[in-house]
Tab-separated table of C-alpha atoms in Angstrom:
chain	number	residue	atom	x	y	z
A	1	MET	CA	0.000	0.000	0.000
A	2	THR	CA	1.378	3.384	-0.989
A	3	LEU	CA	1.495	6.308	1.456
A	4	ARG	CA	-0.933	8.289	-0.713
A	5	LEU	CA	-3.492	5.459	-0.620
A	6	ALA	CA	-3.025	5.089	3.148
A	7	ILE	CA	-3.712	8.804	3.642
A	8	VAL	CA	-6.825	8.632	1.416
A	9	MET	CA	-8.156	5.666	3.389
A	10	ALA	CA	-7.422	7.426	6.670
A	11	TRP	CA	-9.269	10.526	5.494
A	12	ARG	CA	-12.295	8.430	4.511
A	13	GLY	CA	-12.257	6.790	7.931
A	14	LEU	CA	-12.232	10.193	9.644
A	15	ARG	CA	-15.083	11.459	7.460
A	16	ALA	CA	-17.141	8.376	8.269
A	17	ASN	CA	-17.058	9.347	11.960
A	18	ARG	CA	-16.960	13.144	11.814
A	19	LEU	CA	-18.157	13.929	15.337
A	20	ARG	CA	-15.930	11.349	16.974
A	21	SER	CA	-12.923	12.536	14.970
A	22	LEU	CA	-13.641	16.171	15.870
A	23	LEU	CA	-13.896	15.408	19.590
A	24	THR	CA	-10.663	13.410	19.398
A	25	MET	CA	-8.833	16.234	17.630
A	26	LEU	CA	-10.132	18.778	20.152
A	27	GLY	CA	-7.490	17.881	22.721
A	28	ILE	CA	-4.715	18.204	20.140
A	29	MET	CA	-6.134	21.509	18.903
A	30	ILE	CA	-6.330	23.007	22.388
A	31	GLY	CA	-2.870	21.732	23.290
A	32	VAL	CA	-1.156	23.115	20.200
A	33	ALA	CA	-2.979	26.461	20.429
A	34	SER	CA	-2.127	26.721	24.140
A	35	VAL	CA	1.570	26.064	23.553
A	36	ILE	CA	1.756	28.707	20.813
A	37	LEU	CA	-0.238	31.299	22.753
A	38	LEU	CA	1.447	30.829	26.127
A	39	VAL	CA	4.939	30.878	24.627
A	40	ALA	CA	3.962	34.059	22.747
A	41	LEU	CA	2.726	35.623	26.002
A	42	GLY	CA	5.992	34.715	27.705
A	43	ASN	CA	7.974	36.206	24.827
A	44	GLY	CA	5.832	39.342	24.907
A	45	THR	CA	6.381	39.786	28.632
A	46	SER	CA	10.119	39.261	28.183
A	47	ALA	CA	10.241	41.771	25.341
A	48	ARG	CA	8.314	44.340	27.416
A	49	LEU	CA	10.727	43.998	30.365
A	50	ASN	CA	13.765	44.150	28.101
A	51	SER	CA	12.505	47.242	26.291
A	52	GLN	CA	11.806	49.000	29.583
A	53	LEU	CA	15.291	48.238	30.865
A	54	GLU	CA	16.874	49.242	27.574
A	55	ALA	CA	14.908	52.497	27.720
A	56	LEU	CA	16.627	53.222	31.037
A	57	GLY	CA	19.999	52.673	29.358
A	58	THR	CA	22.171	49.578	29.044
A	59	ASN	CA	25.263	51.693	29.721
A	60	LEU	CA	24.090	52.849	33.171
A	61	ILE	CA	25.745	51.704	36.389
A	62	GLY	CA	24.220	52.216	39.826
A	63	VAL	CA	26.236	52.544	43.034
A	64	PHE	CA	24.340	51.904	46.284
A	65	GLN	CA	25.075	51.762	49.981
A	66	ALA	CA	25.754	48.123	50.894
A	67	ARG	CA	23.624	46.434	53.515
A	68	GLY	CA	25.120	44.312	56.247
A	69	SER	CA	28.791	44.804	55.310
A	70	VAL	CA	31.297	47.059	57.086
A	71	SER	CA	34.937	47.948	56.607
A	72	GLU	CA	37.770	46.631	58.758
A	73	GLY	CA	37.363	49.568	61.131
A	74	GLY	CA	33.837	48.451	61.855
A	75	ARG	CA	32.255	51.532	60.272
A	76	SER	CA	30.202	51.613	57.120
A	77	GLN	CA	30.873	54.833	55.259
A	78	PRO	CA	27.964	56.361	53.342
A	79	LEU	CA	28.203	57.573	49.783
A	80	THR	CA	28.959	61.303	49.759
A	81	ASP	CA	29.690	64.230	47.474
A	82	GLN	CA	33.397	63.404	47.892
A	83	ASP	CA	32.762	60.050	46.210
A	84	VAL	CA	31.063	61.843	43.319
A	85	GLU	CA	34.062	64.134	42.895
A	86	ALA	CA	36.502	61.220	43.165
A	87	LEU	CA	34.787	59.444	40.298
A	88	ARG	CA	34.507	62.597	38.205
A	89	GLU	CA	38.163	63.552	38.679
A	90	SER	CA	39.609	60.072	38.184
A	91	THR	CA	41.972	59.959	35.220
A	92	GLU	CA	41.963	56.165	34.886
A	93	VAL	CA	40.477	54.619	31.785
A	94	PRO	CA	37.726	54.122	30.857
A	95	ARG	CA	36.304	57.597	31.275
A	96	PHE	CA	32.753	58.225	32.467
A	97	VAL	CA	30.236	60.279	30.517
A	98	THR	CA	28.459	61.501	33.661
A	99	VAL	CA	28.481	60.805	37.401
A	100	THR	CA	25.132	61.827	38.842
A	101	PRO	CA	24.227	61.885	42.555
A	102	VAL	CA	20.686	60.978	43.609
A	103	LYS	CA	19.037	61.925	46.897
A	104	GLN	CA	15.601	60.400	47.491
A	105	ALA	CA	12.687	61.478	49.649
A	106	SER	CA	8.906	61.569	49.676
A	107	ALA	CA	6.675	64.611	50.006
A	108	VAL	CA	3.212	65.980	49.324
A	109	LEU	CA	2.773	68.358	46.412
A	110	LYS	CA	0.119	70.989	47.127
A	111	GLY	CA	-1.181	73.039	44.257
A	112	VAL	CA	-4.197	75.111	43.375
A	113	TYR	CA	-6.033	72.086	41.981
A	114	GLY	CA	-5.247	69.482	44.624
A	115	THR	CA	-2.572	67.546	46.479
A	116	TRP	CA	-0.533	64.473	45.587
A	117	ARG	CA	2.167	62.516	47.418
A	118	THR	CA	5.044	61.520	45.200
A	119	SER	CA	8.700	60.520	45.228
A	120	ILE	CA	11.202	63.364	45.389
A	121	VAL	CA	14.534	63.057	43.652
A	122	GLY	CA	17.330	65.511	44.333
A	123	SER	CA	19.965	65.382	41.625
A	124	SER	CA	22.225	67.390	39.349
A	125	GLN	CA	21.703	68.928	35.947
A	126	ASP	CA	22.938	65.660	34.392
A	127	TYR	CA	19.872	63.724	35.556
A	128	PRO	CA	18.039	63.674	32.157
A	129	SER	CA	21.036	62.449	30.170
A	130	ALA	CA	22.160	60.007	32.871
A	131	LEU	CA	18.760	58.314	33.159
A	132	ASN	CA	17.704	58.763	29.517
A	133	ARG	CA	14.815	61.083	30.372
A	134	THR	CA	13.412	63.662	28.006
A	135	LEU	CA	11.138	66.609	28.644
A	136	ASP	CA	7.571	66.810	27.426
A	137	ALA	CA	7.400	70.523	28.192
A	138	GLY	CA	9.558	73.234	29.710
A	139	LYS	CA	13.230	72.842	30.610
A	140	PHE	CA	15.451	71.169	33.185
A	141	PHE	CA	17.285	73.029	35.917
A	142	THR	CA	20.850	74.214	35.278
A	143	ASP	CA	24.180	73.869	37.079
A	144	SER	CA	23.751	77.427	38.363
A	145	GLN	CA	20.397	76.515	39.935
A	146	VAL	CA	21.979	73.460	41.535
A	147	ARG	CA	24.768	75.560	43.090
A	148	THR	CA	22.372	78.206	44.394
A	149	GLY	CA	19.728	75.756	45.621
A	150	ALA	CA	16.945	77.290	43.520
A	151	ARG	CA	13.393	76.319	44.433
A	152	VAL	CA	12.477	74.835	41.079
A	153	VAL	CA	11.066	71.408	40.291
A	154	VAL	CA	10.516	69.196	37.256
A	155	ILE	CA	7.553	66.865	37.708
A	156	GLY	CA	6.645	63.560	36.118
A	157	PRO	CA	3.530	62.634	34.128
A	158	ARG	CA	1.628	61.234	37.136
A	159	PRO	CA	1.693	64.450	39.219
A	160	VAL	CA	0.698	66.344	36.065
A	161	GLN	CA	-2.245	63.982	35.639
A	162	GLU	CA	-3.354	64.354	39.257
A	163	LEU	CA	-2.747	68.080	39.714
A	164	PHE	CA	-3.114	69.642	36.258
A	165	GLY	CA	-5.540	67.407	34.400
A	166	GLY	CA	-2.782	65.705	32.389
A	167	ILE	CA	-1.880	68.892	30.469
A	168	PRO	CA	1.903	69.511	30.658
A	169	ALA	CA	1.649	73.087	29.417
A	170	ALA	CA	-0.801	73.907	32.218
A	171	ALA	CA	1.788	72.888	34.822
A	172	LEU	CA	4.575	75.174	33.594
A	173	GLY	CA	5.108	78.227	35.776
A	174	GLN	CA	2.711	77.003	38.462
A	175	GLN	CA	3.614	77.139	42.158
A	176	LEU	CA	3.624	73.977	44.250
A	177	ARG	CA	4.062	73.804	47.989
A	178	ILE	CA	6.517	71.029	48.836
A	179	GLY	CA	7.168	70.764	52.551
A	180	SER	CA	7.064	74.304	53.862
A	181	GLN	CA	8.336	76.059	50.738
A	182	MET	CA	6.906	77.098	47.392
A	183	PHE	CA	8.510	75.690	44.244
A	184	GLU	CA	8.087	76.725	40.632
A	185	VAL	CA	7.355	74.026	38.043
A	186	ILE	CA	9.817	74.595	35.202
A	187	GLY	CA	9.486	71.314	33.304
A	188	VAL	CA	7.512	68.115	32.776
A	189	LEU	CA	9.130	64.744	32.071
A	190	GLU	CA	7.949	62.479	29.294
A	191	PRO	CA	6.563	59.132	30.506
A	192	ASN	CA	8.836	56.110	30.380
A	193	GLY	CA	6.669	53.601	32.273
A	194	GLN	CA	9.203	53.257	35.095
A	195	GLN	CA	9.634	56.534	36.958
A	196	ASP	CA	6.571	58.572	36.088
A	197	ASP	CA	5.404	59.344	39.639
A	198	VAL	CA	8.306	61.600	40.561
A	199	ALA	CA	9.367	65.195	41.134
A	200	VAL	CA	12.999	66.152	40.448
A	201	MET	CA	14.738	69.155	41.998
A	202	PRO	CA	18.352	70.273	42.534
A	203	ILE	CA	20.066	68.080	45.117
A	204	THR	CA	21.111	71.148	47.107
A	205	THR	CA	17.494	72.275	47.249
A	206	ALA	CA	16.309	68.868	48.428
A	207	ARG	CA	18.917	68.867	51.186
A	208	THR	CA	18.049	72.380	52.308
A	209	TYR	CA	14.264	72.115	52.399
A	210	LEU	CA	13.392	68.416	52.640
A	211	VAL	CA	16.223	66.271	54.039
A	212	GLY	CA	19.390	66.973	55.966
A	213	GLY	CA	18.827	70.630	56.749
A	214	GLY	CA	21.414	71.739	54.170
A	215	ALA	CA	24.441	70.332	56.028
A	216	ASP	CA	24.134	66.760	54.791
A	217	ASN	CA	26.526	65.723	52.016
A	218	ARG	CA	25.347	62.105	51.736
A	219	VAL	CA	23.726	60.646	48.644
A	220	ASP	CA	21.511	57.594	48.337
A	221	GLN	CA	22.721	56.492	44.936
A	222	LEU	CA	25.239	57.311	42.235
A	223	VAL	CA	24.319	56.857	38.581
A	224	VAL	CA	27.383	56.448	36.400
A	225	GLN	CA	27.038	56.600	32.641
A	226	ALA	CA	29.640	54.564	30.754
A	227	THR	CA	30.706	55.464	27.228
A	228	GLY	CA	28.867	52.434	25.867
A	229	GLN	CA	27.489	49.007	26.639
A	230	ASP	CA	30.821	47.333	25.884
A	231	ALA	CA	32.592	49.595	28.388
A	232	VAL	CA	30.310	48.659	31.307
A	233	PRO	CA	32.438	45.828	32.821
A	234	ALA	CA	35.619	47.933	32.785
A	235	ALA	CA	33.718	50.939	34.159
A	236	MET	CA	32.323	48.852	37.027
A	237	ALA	CA	35.831	47.646	37.901
A	238	LYS	CA	37.082	51.234	37.886
A	239	ILE	CA	34.254	52.408	40.152
A	240	GLU	CA	35.136	49.718	42.694
A	241	ARG	CA	38.831	50.691	42.657
A	242	VAL	CA	38.161	54.422	43.051
A	243	LEU	CA	35.592	54.038	45.831
A	244	MET	CA	37.661	51.461	47.724
A	245	ASP	CA	40.552	53.932	47.711
A	246	ALA	CA	38.238	56.766	48.786
A	247	HIS	CA	36.811	54.656	51.639
A	248	ARG	CA	40.249	53.228	52.566
A	249	ILE	CA	39.165	49.614	52.061
A	250	ASP	CA	41.757	46.996	51.131
A	251	ASP	CA	39.649	43.840	51.265
A	252	PRO	CA	37.081	43.672	48.402
A	253	THR	CA	34.879	41.402	50.522
A	254	GLN	CA	34.350	44.254	52.987
A	255	LYS	CA	33.122	46.878	50.554
A	256	ASP	CA	30.491	49.182	52.039
A	257	PHE	CA	28.934	49.839	48.624
A	258	GLU	CA	27.403	47.826	45.789
A	259	VAL	CA	27.915	48.334	42.070
A	260	ARG	CA	25.202	47.070	39.719
A	261	SER	CA	24.462	47.668	36.061
A	262	ASN	CA	21.305	47.490	33.987
A	263	LEU	CA	22.974	44.728	31.986
A	264	ASP	CA	22.949	42.589	35.136
A	265	LEU	CA	19.235	43.269	35.564
A	266	LEU	CA	18.670	42.498	31.890
A	267	GLU	CA	20.364	39.111	32.267
A	268	GLN	CA	18.452	38.324	35.464
A	269	TYR	CA	15.122	39.230	33.884
A	270	GLY	CA	16.064	37.179	30.833
A	271	GLU	CA	16.680	34.106	32.982
A	272	VAL	CA	13.446	34.611	34.916
A	273	THR	CA	11.309	35.113	31.817
A	274	ALA	CA	12.927	32.097	30.111
A	275	VAL	CA	11.947	29.897	33.058
A	276	PHE	CA	8.500	31.510	33.081
A	277	THR	CA	8.005	30.800	29.365
A	278	LEU	CA	9.199	27.219	29.782
A	279	PHE	CA	6.789	26.761	32.676
A	280	LEU	CA	3.876	28.040	30.589
A	281	ALA	CA	4.825	25.744	27.720
A	282	ALA	CA	4.990	22.770	30.115
A	283	ILE	CA	1.489	23.541	31.372
A	284	ALA	CA	0.201	23.738	27.806
A	285	ALA	CA	1.946	20.449	26.967
A	286	ILE	CA	-0.361	18.714	29.445
A	287	SER	CA	-3.224	19.409	27.033
A	288	LEU	CA	-1.236	17.712	24.283
A	289	LEU	CA	-0.703	14.686	26.521
A	290	VAL	CA	-4.433	14.487	27.228
A	291	GLY	CA	-5.098	14.799	23.492
A	292	GLY	CA	-2.663	11.954	22.818
A	293	ILE	CA	-4.461	9.716	25.275
A	294	GLY	CA	-7.703	10.547	23.454
A	295	VAL	CA	-6.102	9.550	20.150
A	296	MET	CA	-5.020	6.194	21.596
A	297	ASN	CA	-8.479	5.572	23.027
A	298	ILE	CA	-10.253	6.283	19.744
A	299	MET	CA	-7.781	4.218	17.731
A	300	LEU	CA	-8.349	1.246	20.052
A	301	VAL	CA	-12.084	1.629	19.479
A	302	THR	CA	-11.463	1.854	15.723
A	303	VAL	CA	-9.404	-1.344	15.758
A	304	THR	CA	-12.185	-3.121	17.610
A	305	GLU	CA	-14.842	-1.865	15.184
A	306	ARG	CA	-12.815	-2.878	12.132
A	307	THR	CA	-11.663	-6.287	13.323
A	308	ARG	CA	-13.534	-8.147	10.571
A	309	GLU	CA	-12.134	-5.746	7.964
A	310	ILE	CA	-8.610	-6.408	9.244
A	311	GLY	CA	-9.199	-10.166	9.151
A	312	LEU	CA	-10.508	-9.961	5.585
A	313	ARG	CA	-7.553	-7.922	4.385
A	314	LYS	CA	-5.062	-10.280	5.996
A	315	ALA	CA	-6.918	-13.298	4.587
A	316	ILE	CA	-6.456	-12.010	1.018
A	317	GLY	CA	-2.741	-11.370	1.528
A	318	ALA	CA	-2.234	-8.107	3.431
A	319	ARG	CA	0.948	-8.285	5.440
A	320	ARG	CA	1.294	-7.294	9.067
A	321	ARG	CA	3.410	-4.280	8.068
A	322	THR	CA	0.684	-3.007	5.754
A	323	VAL	CA	-1.970	-3.110	8.504
A	324	LEU	CA	0.465	-1.458	10.927
A	325	GLU	CA	1.219	1.367	8.491
A	326	GLN	CA	-2.478	1.947	7.768
A	327	PHE	CA	-3.417	2.550	11.398
A	328	LEU	CA	-0.275	4.570	12.102
A	329	VAL	CA	-1.082	6.830	9.162
A	330	GLU	CA	-4.686	7.161	10.335
A	331	SER	CA	-3.654	8.208	13.866
A	332	THR	CA	-1.018	10.599	12.455
A	333	VAL	CA	-3.515	12.196	10.068
A	334	LEU	CA	-5.966	12.564	12.949
A	335	SER	CA	-3.442	14.362	15.182
A	336	GLY	CA	-1.924	16.252	12.223
A	337	ILE	CA	-5.255	17.811	11.245
A	338	GLY	CA	-5.824	18.707	14.893
A	339	GLY	CA	-2.342	20.217	14.985
A	340	LEU	CA	-2.991	22.340	11.891
A	341	VAL	CA	-6.249	23.662	13.299
A	342	GLY	CA	-4.499	24.321	16.621
A	343	VAL	CA	-1.745	26.249	14.828
A	344	ALA	CA	-4.329	28.388	13.035
A	345	LEU	CA	-6.160	29.013	16.311
A	346	GLY	CA	-2.982	29.848	18.260
A	347	VAL	CA	-1.612	32.172	15.579
A	348	GLY	CA	-4.997	33.867	15.254
A	349	LEU	CA	-5.200	34.503	19.003
A	350	CYS	CA	-1.657	35.908	18.983
A	351	VAL	CA	-2.501	38.281	16.144
A	352	LEU	CA	-5.674	39.430	17.906
A	353	GLY	CA	-3.795	39.887	21.177
A	354	ALA	CA	-1.076	41.949	19.491
A	355	ARG	CA	-3.668	44.113	17.726
A	356	PHE	CA	-6.150	44.693	20.538
A	357	GLY	CA	-4.006	44.064	23.624
A	358	ALA	CA	-3.428	47.782	24.179
A	359	ALA	CA	-7.130	48.184	24.913
A	360	PHE	CA	-6.676	46.159	28.119
A	361	GLY	CA	-4.305	48.617	29.791
A	362	ASP	CA	-0.738	47.687	30.702
A	363	PHE	CA	-0.838	44.401	28.820
A	364	ALA	CA	2.242	42.917	27.188
A	365	PRO	CA	1.042	41.879	23.714
A	366	PRO	CA	1.988	38.314	22.715
A	367	ARG	CA	4.973	37.955	20.438
A	368	LEU	CA	4.597	35.023	18.068
A	369	SER	CA	7.526	32.621	17.948
A	370	VAL	CA	7.923	30.675	14.693
A	371	PRO	CA	10.002	27.920	16.366
A	372	SER	CA	7.207	27.347	18.896
A	373	VAL	CA	4.720	26.920	16.023
A	374	ILE	CA	6.969	24.403	14.284
A	375	VAL	CA	7.694	22.509	17.504
A	376	ALA	CA	4.022	22.411	18.544
A	377	PHE	CA	2.912	21.036	15.159
A	378	THR	CA	5.781	18.527	15.061
A	379	VAL	CA	4.888	17.322	18.550
A	380	SER	CA	1.273	16.851	17.462
A	381	LEU	CA	2.465	14.555	14.649
A	382	CYS	CA	4.745	12.679	17.042
A	383	ILE	CA	1.824	12.224	19.421
A	384	GLY	CA	-0.148	10.593	16.593
A	385	LEU	CA	2.720	8.211	15.921
A	386	PHE	CA	3.420	7.461	19.589
A	387	PHE	CA	-0.116	7.021	20.852
A	388	GLY	CA	-1.227	5.300	17.642
A	389	ALA	CA	1.585	2.761	17.799
A	390	TYR	CA	-0.041	0.438	20.313
A	391	PRO	CA	-3.474	0.270	18.575
A	392	ALA	CA	-1.733	-0.199	15.209
A	393	LYS	CA	0.469	-2.959	16.600
A	394	ARG	CA	-2.569	-4.615	18.133
A	395	ALA	CA	-4.379	-4.517	14.801
A	396	ALA	CA	-1.361	-5.940	12.960
A	397	ARG	CA	-1.127	-8.872	15.384
A	398	LEU	CA	-4.703	-10.056	14.848
A	399	ARG	CA	-4.929	-13.552	13.410
A	400	PRO	CA	-7.084	-13.662	10.256
A	401	ILE	CA	-9.315	-16.565	11.305
A	402	GLU	CA	-10.080	-15.032	14.686
A	403	ALA	CA	-10.694	-11.624	13.178
A	404	LEU	CA	-13.134	-13.007	10.610
A	405	ARG	CA	-15.152	-14.779	13.337
A	406	TYR	CA	-15.332	-11.557	15.462
A	407	GLU	CA	-18.807	-10.164	16.007
C-alpha cells in the first residue's frame, strides 16, 4: 500500500465518523494552540521587560550603599559628594560620561487644583542624560540653579495627571508647595513607564528644604554613565577601585557599597522570563498529553470496530506491516489535522492579542515565535505516531481466522 493510498483511506475513515474525529482532535487543537499562545505571552512579557530596561539605558551603572557589610574599622561609610568628585576627577580609563548623585525622599505636592504625594529626587543637571529622560514641556534646571539651591522642580507625568488634568503646558510656571516652601514648576518629564510618579529638583534644594537641613553631604545612589554598553564591565571595575581607595578599604569582601548595572538586571530578567516561558509551555503540553491519550483511546475503538475488515484484508494477503502502516497513518492524520487547526487558532489569538491588547491597559502583547509553532505542530504529529503505535500494533497482530469470526 502506498502512502498516498493510506492517507486517502485514513481521510475516509475520519469522514465516516466526523463527530468522533472532531472530539478526538479537540485535545490536540487546544494543546497546540495553548503552547503557541502561552509561549507568545511569555515572549511578549520578556520583550516588554527588556525594552523597559533598555529604555533606562544599558550603559548605566548604579552605586548603592551596601547592607550588612562594614569595613575593617567596623564603620560603614555612606556615599557622599566626595565620592562623586573622586569618580569625576579620576583619570583612569575608561572615562565616564556623567556621574550623577541621587538623593531620594517623599513629600506631598500641594497646588491650586489638589494635592498628591510623590517621590522626590534631588539630583544634578545631568539627571536627564544620565537616566535617559526627556522633557515633554519646559526645561530642566541648570548647574547654576543646583549651586544656588533654587526652588524649582521638574515633575513627572503622574503628578501632572493628578494636579493639572494631564496637560503639561498647564503645569509650567505654576507654584507647588513642597514641605514648607513654594517651588516653581519649570518642566515636565515624558513618561517612560518606570519613573513617572516623581518630582525632580536640585540636590542642594532637596537637602536644604526636605532632608538633611542643608548640612548633609550624603547621597543615596550614584548613577554612572559609561561610554557604551561594551565599556560597562571595565567601568564597574574602575568604580570599585576608586571608591575602595576613597573609603580606605583593602579587602574587596568588605566593601560598604554595591555596584550594579542594567545589563545585570537584563540578564536576570532574561533568565526569569525564560523559566517563566518554559513553565507556561509545560502547562500547555499537558493538554497535548491528554489529546494523545484521546487519540489512543479512539484508535483502540477503531481497531475493535474494524476487526472483521482487518481479518478480511489479511486473509487475502495483506501483510502485518501493511496493517500497521495503515493505522499509524490514520492516527497521524488525525493528530496532524488537529495540529494544523491548533496552529491556526494559536496564531490567530496571537494576532488578535497583538492588535487589541493595548485596549486592556498595561498588557504585554503576545509575540509570536515561529520555532514554537513548528515545535508544537511537530509534537502533534509525534503524538499521533506514539499514541497510535499500540493500537496499530494490536491490529497488525490479529490472526485472520479469529478476526473473521469476530462479532
